[in-house]
Short mmCIF file of C-alpha atoms in Angstrom, two decimals:
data_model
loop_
_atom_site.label_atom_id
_atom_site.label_comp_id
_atom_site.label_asym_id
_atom_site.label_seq_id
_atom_site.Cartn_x
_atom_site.Cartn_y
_atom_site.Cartn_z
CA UNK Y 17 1.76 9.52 16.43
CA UNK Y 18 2.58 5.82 15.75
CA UNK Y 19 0.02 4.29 12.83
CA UNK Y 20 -1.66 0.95 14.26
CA UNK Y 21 -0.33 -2.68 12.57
CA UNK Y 22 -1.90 -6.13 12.61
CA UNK Y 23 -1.31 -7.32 16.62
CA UNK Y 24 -0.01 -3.96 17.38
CA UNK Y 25 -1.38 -1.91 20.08
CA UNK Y 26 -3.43 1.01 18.42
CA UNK Y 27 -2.78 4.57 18.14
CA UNK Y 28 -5.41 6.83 20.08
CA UNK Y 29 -5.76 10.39 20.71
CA UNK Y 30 -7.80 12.81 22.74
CA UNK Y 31 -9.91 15.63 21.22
CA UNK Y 32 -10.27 18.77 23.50
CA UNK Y 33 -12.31 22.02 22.75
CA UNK Y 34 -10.11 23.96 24.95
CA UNK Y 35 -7.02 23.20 26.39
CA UNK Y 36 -5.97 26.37 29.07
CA UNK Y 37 -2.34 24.47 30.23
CA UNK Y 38 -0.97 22.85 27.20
CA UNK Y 39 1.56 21.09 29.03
CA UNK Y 40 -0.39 19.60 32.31
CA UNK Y 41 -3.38 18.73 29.94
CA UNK Y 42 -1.17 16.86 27.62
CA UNK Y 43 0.83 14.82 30.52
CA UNK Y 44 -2.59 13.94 32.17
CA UNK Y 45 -3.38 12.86 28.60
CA UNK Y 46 -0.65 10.64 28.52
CA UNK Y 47 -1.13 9.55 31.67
CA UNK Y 48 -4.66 7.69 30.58
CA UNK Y 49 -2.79 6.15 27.70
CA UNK Y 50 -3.69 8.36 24.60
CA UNK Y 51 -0.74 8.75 22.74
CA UNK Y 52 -1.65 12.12 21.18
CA UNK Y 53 -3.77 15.65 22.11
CA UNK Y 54 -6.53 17.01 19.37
CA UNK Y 55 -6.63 20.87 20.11
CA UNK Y 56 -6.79 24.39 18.62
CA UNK Y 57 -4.25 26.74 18.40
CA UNK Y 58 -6.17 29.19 19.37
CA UNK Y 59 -8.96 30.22 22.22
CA UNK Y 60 -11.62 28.85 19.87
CA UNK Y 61 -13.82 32.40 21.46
CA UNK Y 62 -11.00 34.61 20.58
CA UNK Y 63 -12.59 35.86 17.30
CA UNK Y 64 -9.48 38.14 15.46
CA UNK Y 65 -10.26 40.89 13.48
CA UNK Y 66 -8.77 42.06 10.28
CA UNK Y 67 -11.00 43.99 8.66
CA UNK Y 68 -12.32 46.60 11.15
CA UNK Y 69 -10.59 49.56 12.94
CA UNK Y 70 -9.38 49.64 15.65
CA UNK Y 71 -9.53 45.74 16.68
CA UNK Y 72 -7.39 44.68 13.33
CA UNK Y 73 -4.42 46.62 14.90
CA UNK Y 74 -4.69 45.18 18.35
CA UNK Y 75 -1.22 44.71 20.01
CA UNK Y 76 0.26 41.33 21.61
CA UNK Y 77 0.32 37.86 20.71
CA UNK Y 78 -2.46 36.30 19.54
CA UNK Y 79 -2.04 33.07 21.14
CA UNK Y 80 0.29 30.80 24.01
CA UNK Y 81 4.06 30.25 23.40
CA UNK Y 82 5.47 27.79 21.71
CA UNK Y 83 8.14 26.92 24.02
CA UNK Y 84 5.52 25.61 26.58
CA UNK Y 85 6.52 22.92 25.23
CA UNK Y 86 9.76 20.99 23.41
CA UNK Y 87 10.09 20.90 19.67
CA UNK Y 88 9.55 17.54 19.65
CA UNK Y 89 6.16 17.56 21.39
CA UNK Y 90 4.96 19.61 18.90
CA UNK Y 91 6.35 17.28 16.21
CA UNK Y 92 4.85 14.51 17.29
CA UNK Y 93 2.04 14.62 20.10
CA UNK Y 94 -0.06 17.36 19.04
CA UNK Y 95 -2.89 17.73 16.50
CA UNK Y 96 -3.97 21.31 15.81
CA UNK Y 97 -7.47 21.80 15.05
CA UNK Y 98 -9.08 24.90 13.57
CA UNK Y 99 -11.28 27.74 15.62
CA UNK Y 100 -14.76 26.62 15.15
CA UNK Y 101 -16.05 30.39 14.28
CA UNK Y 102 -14.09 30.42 10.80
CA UNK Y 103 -16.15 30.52 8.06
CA UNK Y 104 -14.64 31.05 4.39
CA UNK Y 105 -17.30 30.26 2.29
CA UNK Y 106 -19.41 32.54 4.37
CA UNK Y 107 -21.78 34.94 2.19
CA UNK Y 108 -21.20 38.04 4.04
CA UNK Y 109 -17.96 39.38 2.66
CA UNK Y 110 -16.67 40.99 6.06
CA UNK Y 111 -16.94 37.71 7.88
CA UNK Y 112 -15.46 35.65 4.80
CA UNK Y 113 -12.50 37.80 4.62
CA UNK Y 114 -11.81 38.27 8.15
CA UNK Y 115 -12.05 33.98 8.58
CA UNK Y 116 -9.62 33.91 5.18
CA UNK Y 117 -6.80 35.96 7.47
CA UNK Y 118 -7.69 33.96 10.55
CA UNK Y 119 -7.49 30.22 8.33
CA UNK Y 120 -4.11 31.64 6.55
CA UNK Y 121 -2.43 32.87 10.58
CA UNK Y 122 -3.91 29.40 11.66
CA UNK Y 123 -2.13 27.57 8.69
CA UNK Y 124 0.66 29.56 9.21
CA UNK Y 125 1.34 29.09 12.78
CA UNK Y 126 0.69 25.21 12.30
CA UNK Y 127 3.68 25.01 9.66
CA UNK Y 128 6.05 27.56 12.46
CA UNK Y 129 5.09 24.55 15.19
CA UNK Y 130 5.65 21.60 12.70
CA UNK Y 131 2.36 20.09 13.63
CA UNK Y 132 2.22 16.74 12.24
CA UNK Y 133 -1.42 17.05 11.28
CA UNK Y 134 -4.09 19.80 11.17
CA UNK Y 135 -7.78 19.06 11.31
CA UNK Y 136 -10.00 21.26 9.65
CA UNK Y 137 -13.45 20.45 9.69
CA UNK Y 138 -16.22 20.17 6.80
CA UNK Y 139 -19.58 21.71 7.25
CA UNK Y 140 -21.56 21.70 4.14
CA UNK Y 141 -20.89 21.41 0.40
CA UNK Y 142 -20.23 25.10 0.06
CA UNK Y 143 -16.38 24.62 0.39
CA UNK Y 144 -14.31 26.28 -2.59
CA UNK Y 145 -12.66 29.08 -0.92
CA UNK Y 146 -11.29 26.87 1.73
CA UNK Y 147 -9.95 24.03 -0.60
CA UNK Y 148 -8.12 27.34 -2.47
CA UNK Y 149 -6.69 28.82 0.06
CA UNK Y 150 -5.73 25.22 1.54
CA UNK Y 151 -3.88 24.57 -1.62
CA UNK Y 152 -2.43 27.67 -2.09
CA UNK Y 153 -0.79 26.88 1.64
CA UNK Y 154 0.66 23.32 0.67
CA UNK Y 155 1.77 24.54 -2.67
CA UNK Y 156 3.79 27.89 -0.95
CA UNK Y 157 5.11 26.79 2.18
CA UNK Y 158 7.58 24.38 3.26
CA UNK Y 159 6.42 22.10 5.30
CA UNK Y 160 5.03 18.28 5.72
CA UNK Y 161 2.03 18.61 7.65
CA UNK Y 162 -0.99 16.40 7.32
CA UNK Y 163 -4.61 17.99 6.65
CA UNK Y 164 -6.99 15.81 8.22
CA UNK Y 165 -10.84 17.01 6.71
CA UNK Y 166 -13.20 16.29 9.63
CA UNK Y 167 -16.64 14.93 8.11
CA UNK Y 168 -19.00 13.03 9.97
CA UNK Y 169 -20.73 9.64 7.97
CA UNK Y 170 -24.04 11.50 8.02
CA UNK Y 171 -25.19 15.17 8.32
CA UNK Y 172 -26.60 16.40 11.52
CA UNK Y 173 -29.73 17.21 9.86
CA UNK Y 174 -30.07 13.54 8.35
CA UNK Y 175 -29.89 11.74 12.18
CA UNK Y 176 -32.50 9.27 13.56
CA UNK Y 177 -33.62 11.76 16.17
CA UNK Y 178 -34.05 14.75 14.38
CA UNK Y 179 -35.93 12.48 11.26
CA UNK Y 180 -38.32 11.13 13.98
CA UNK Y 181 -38.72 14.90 15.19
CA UNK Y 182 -39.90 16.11 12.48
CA UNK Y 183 -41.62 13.07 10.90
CA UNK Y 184 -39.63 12.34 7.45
CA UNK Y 185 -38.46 9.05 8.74
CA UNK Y 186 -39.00 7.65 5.49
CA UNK Y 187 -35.88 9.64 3.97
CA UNK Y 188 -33.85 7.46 6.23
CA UNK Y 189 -35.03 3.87 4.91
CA UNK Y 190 -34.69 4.43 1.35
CA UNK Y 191 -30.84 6.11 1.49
CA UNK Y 192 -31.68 9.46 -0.60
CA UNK Y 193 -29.40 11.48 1.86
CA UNK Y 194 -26.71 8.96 2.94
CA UNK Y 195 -24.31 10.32 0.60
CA UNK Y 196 -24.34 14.10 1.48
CA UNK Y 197 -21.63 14.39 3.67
CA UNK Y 198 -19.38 11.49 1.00
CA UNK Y 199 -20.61 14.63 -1.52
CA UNK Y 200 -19.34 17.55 0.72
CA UNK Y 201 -16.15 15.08 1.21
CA UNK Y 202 -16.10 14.29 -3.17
CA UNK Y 203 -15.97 17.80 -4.01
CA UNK Y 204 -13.42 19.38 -1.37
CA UNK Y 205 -11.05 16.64 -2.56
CA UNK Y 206 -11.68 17.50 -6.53
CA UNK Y 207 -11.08 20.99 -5.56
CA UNK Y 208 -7.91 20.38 -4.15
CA UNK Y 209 -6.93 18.02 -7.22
CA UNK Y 210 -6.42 14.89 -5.02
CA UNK Y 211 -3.45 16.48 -3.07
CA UNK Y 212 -1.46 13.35 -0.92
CA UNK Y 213 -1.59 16.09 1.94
CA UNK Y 214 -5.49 15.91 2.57
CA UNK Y 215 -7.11 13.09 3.97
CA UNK Y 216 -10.29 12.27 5.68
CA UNK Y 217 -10.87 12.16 9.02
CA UNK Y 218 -14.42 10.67 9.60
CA UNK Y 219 -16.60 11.01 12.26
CA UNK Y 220 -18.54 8.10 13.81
CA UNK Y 221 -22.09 9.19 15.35
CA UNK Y 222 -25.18 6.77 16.46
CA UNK Y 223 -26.58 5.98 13.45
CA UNK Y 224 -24.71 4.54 10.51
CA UNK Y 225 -25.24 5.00 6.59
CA UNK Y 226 -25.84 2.02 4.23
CA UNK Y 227 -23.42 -0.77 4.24
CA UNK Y 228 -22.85 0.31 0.62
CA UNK Y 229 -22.12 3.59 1.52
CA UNK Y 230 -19.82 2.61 4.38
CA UNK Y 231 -18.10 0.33 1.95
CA UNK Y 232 -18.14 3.75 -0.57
CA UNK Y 233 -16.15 5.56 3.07
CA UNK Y 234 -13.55 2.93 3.79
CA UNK Y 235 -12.37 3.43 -0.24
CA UNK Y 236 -11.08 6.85 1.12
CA UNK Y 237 -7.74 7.75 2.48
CA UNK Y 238 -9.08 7.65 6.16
CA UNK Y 239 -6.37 8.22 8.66
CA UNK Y 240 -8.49 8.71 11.70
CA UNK Y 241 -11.92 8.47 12.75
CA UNK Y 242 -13.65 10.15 15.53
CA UNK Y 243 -15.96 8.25 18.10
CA UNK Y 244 -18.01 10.69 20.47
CA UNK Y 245 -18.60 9.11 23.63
CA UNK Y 246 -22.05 8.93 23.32
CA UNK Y 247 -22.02 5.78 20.36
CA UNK Y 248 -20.99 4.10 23.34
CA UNK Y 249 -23.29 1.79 24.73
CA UNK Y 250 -23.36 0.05 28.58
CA UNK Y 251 -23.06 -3.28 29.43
CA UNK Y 252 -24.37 -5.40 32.52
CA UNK Y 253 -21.51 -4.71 34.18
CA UNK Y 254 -21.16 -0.57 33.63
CA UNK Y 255 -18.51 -0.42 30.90
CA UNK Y 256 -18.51 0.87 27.66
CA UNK Y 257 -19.47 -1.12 24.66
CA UNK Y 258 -20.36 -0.65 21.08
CA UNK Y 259 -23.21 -2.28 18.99
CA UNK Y 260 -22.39 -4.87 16.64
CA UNK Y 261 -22.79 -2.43 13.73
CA UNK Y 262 -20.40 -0.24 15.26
CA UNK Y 263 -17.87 -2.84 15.77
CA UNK Y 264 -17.74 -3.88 12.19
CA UNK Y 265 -16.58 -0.56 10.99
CA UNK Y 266 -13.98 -0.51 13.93
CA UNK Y 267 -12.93 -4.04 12.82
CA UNK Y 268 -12.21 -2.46 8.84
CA UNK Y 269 -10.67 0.41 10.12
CA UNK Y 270 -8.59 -1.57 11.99
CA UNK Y 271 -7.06 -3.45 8.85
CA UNK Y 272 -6.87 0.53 7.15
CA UNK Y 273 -4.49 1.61 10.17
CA UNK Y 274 -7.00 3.76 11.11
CA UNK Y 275 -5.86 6.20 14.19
CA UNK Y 276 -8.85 6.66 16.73
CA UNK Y 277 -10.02 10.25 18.52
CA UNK Y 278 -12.32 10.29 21.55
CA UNK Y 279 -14.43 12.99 21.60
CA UNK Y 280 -16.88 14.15 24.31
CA UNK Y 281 -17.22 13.22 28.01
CA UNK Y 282 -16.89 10.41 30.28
CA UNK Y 283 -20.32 8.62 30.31
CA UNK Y 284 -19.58 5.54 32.17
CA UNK Y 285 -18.41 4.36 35.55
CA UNK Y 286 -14.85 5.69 35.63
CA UNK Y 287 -14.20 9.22 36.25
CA UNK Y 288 -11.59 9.44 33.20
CA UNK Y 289 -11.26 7.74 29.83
CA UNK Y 290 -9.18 4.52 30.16
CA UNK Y 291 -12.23 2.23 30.20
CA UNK Y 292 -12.70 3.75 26.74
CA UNK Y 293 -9.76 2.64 25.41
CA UNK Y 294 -9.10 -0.57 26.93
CA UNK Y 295 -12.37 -0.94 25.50
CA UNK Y 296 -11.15 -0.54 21.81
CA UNK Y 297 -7.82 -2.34 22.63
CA UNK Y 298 -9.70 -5.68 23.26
CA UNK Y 299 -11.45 -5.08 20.27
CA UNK Y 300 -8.20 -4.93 18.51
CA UNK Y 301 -6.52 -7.62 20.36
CA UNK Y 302 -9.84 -10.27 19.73
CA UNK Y 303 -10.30 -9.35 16.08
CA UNK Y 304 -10.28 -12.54 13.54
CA UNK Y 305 -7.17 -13.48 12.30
CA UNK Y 306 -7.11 -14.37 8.12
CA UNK Y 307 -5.10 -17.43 7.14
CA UNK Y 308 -4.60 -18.01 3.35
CA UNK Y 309 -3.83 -21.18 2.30
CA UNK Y 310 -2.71 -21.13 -1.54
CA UNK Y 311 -2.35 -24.68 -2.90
CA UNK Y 312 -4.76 -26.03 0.08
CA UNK Y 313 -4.65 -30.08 -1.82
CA UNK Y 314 -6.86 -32.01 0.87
CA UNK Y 315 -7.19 -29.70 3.81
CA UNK Y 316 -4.42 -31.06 6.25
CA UNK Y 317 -2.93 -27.11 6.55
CA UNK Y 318 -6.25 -25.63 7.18
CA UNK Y 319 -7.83 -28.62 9.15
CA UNK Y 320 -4.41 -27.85 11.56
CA UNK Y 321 -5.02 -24.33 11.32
CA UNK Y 322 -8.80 -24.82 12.71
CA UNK Y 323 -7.30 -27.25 15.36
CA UNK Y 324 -5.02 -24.71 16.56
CA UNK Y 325 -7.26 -21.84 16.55
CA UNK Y 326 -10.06 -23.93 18.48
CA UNK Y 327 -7.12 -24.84 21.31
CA UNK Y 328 -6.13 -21.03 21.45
CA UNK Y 329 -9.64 -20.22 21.21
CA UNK Y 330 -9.50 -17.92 18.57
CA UNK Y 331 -11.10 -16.91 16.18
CA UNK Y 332 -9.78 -17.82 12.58
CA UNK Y 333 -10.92 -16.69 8.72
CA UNK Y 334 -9.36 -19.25 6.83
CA UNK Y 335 -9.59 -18.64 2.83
CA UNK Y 336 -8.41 -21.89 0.73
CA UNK Y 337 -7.28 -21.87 -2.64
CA UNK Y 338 -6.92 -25.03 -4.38
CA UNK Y 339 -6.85 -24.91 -8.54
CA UNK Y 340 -8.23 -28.79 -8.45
CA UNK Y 341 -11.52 -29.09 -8.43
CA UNK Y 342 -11.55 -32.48 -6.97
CA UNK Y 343 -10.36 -31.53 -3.82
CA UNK Y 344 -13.28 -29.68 -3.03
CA UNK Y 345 -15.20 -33.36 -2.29
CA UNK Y 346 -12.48 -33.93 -0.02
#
């Protein structure tokens, strides 16, 4: 999993709910020209037991080999993801300790593989028995695996769609709940005392927070962001596009070495992904360069710089820094 650099090609990944041949899913994968595979461990419906007889003491392995595929596969082209149905902040105490075994086998069996990052997704603010048993993990085991926290930039309750539904519209306009999920995010993060090992992994829906608020997002130690095919919008000619709004947060993350995840399915005119990406590559490819020009005098550096970009027609940010004040007449 190679981090994108300025003019570098950039790092993308596929996210899969279930994945029943590990190794033909992940060539086909690679085939489209993702360079990694999002997917759980486990059969996200195979719901263990711990705590009741006689299920807790059923026989077998509870999930695929390892040696479906090479060490090195693991090591570097697969992100694990945990099973949706875990819930340790749960207030029924049978479920909470039965999804405390399941999140400590899941852990476990991440560091055995030597995953280079697990995603673990954040669902509300109620989140202190996960951030202590994920801390208890990285401070007991010997491993280097990344924890990517999987938070989307606005709750599902706060979207456009389900505001208009049920006619509080107005919440929306003056930002009140634009920082909930940033708050669920806040006080995971405080819980597990700022740990290197835990960064954010945010997910990009339709609507967007605040500009503020997005600003407050790209502060964070974001190493990937999500984009469900359905932000995607269609252009005259049947590809995929994004809205201008869209394309500025692409543009920062960008600049943040931001890997991307595609989520969901194919919604355009292709019958696989690669529109998708070539999509976000041209983004990446087309993005302003930034010239700095320290000691600027008259302007002949940046007045060549302009000339050049206009004959390569690209696009050029040019910031000049000149301590005389004269030469800003000039």
């Amino acid at each position: 999993m190679a981090s994108g650099s300025a003019g570098s090609r950039v790092s993308c990944g596929r996210d899969l709910s279930c994945v029943p041949e590990v190794a033909d899913t992940l060539a086909a994968v690679a085939k489209l020209g993702f360079d990694f595979l999002c997917m759980p461990l486990f059969h996200p419906r195979f719901r263990r037991e711990y705590e009741l007889d006689p299920a807790k003491s059923r026989p077998g392995a509870q999930t695929r080999s390892d040696l479906l595929l090479c060490g090195r596969d693991w090591n570097t082209l697969i992100v694990g993801k945990l099973s949706p149905w875990i819930e340790t902040d749960s207030e029924l105490t049978t479920e909470r300790r039965n999804s405390e075994a399941a999140l400590v086998q899941e852990l476990s069996f991440c560091a055995y593989l030597g995953l280079p990052a697990f995603m673990i997704p954040l669902r509300g603010p109620h989140c202190a028995n996960l951030a202590r048993i994920l801390l208890n993990h990285i401070h007991t085991g010997h491993h280097s695996c990344m924890f990517w926290i999987r938070v989307p930039l606005l709750a599902p309750e706060d979207t456009r769609e389900d505001l208009i539904e049920n006619e509080s519209f107005k919440q929306m306009d003056d930002g009140s709940n634009d920082e909930k999920t940033w708050a669920w995010w806040h006080s995971f993060r405080t819980l597990c005392d700022y740990n290197k090992r835990i960064c954010l992994a945010i997910e990009i829906g339709e609507d967007l927070p605040s500009d503020t608020l997005i600003d407050k997002w790209l502060g964070e130690p974001i190493k990937a962001a999500i984009l469900p095919t359905s932000i995607f919008l269609t252009n005259k000619k049947g590809f995929p596009v994004l809205s201008k709004a869209h394309q500025r947060i692409i543009f920062r993350l960008f600049k943040l070495e931001a890997q991307f995840i595609f989520t969901g399915e194919n919604r355009h005119n292709e019958k696989d992904l690669r529109s998708y990406l070539q999509y976000l590559e041209y983004l990446n490819q087309n993005r302003p360069a930034v010239l700095m020009v320290l000691g600027a005098g008259r302007g002949p550096l940046v007045n060549a710089s302009l000339r050049a970009a206009k004959q390569a027609k690209r696009k050029l940010r040019v910031y000049a820094v000149e301590k005389n004040p004269n030469a800003v007449v000039t």
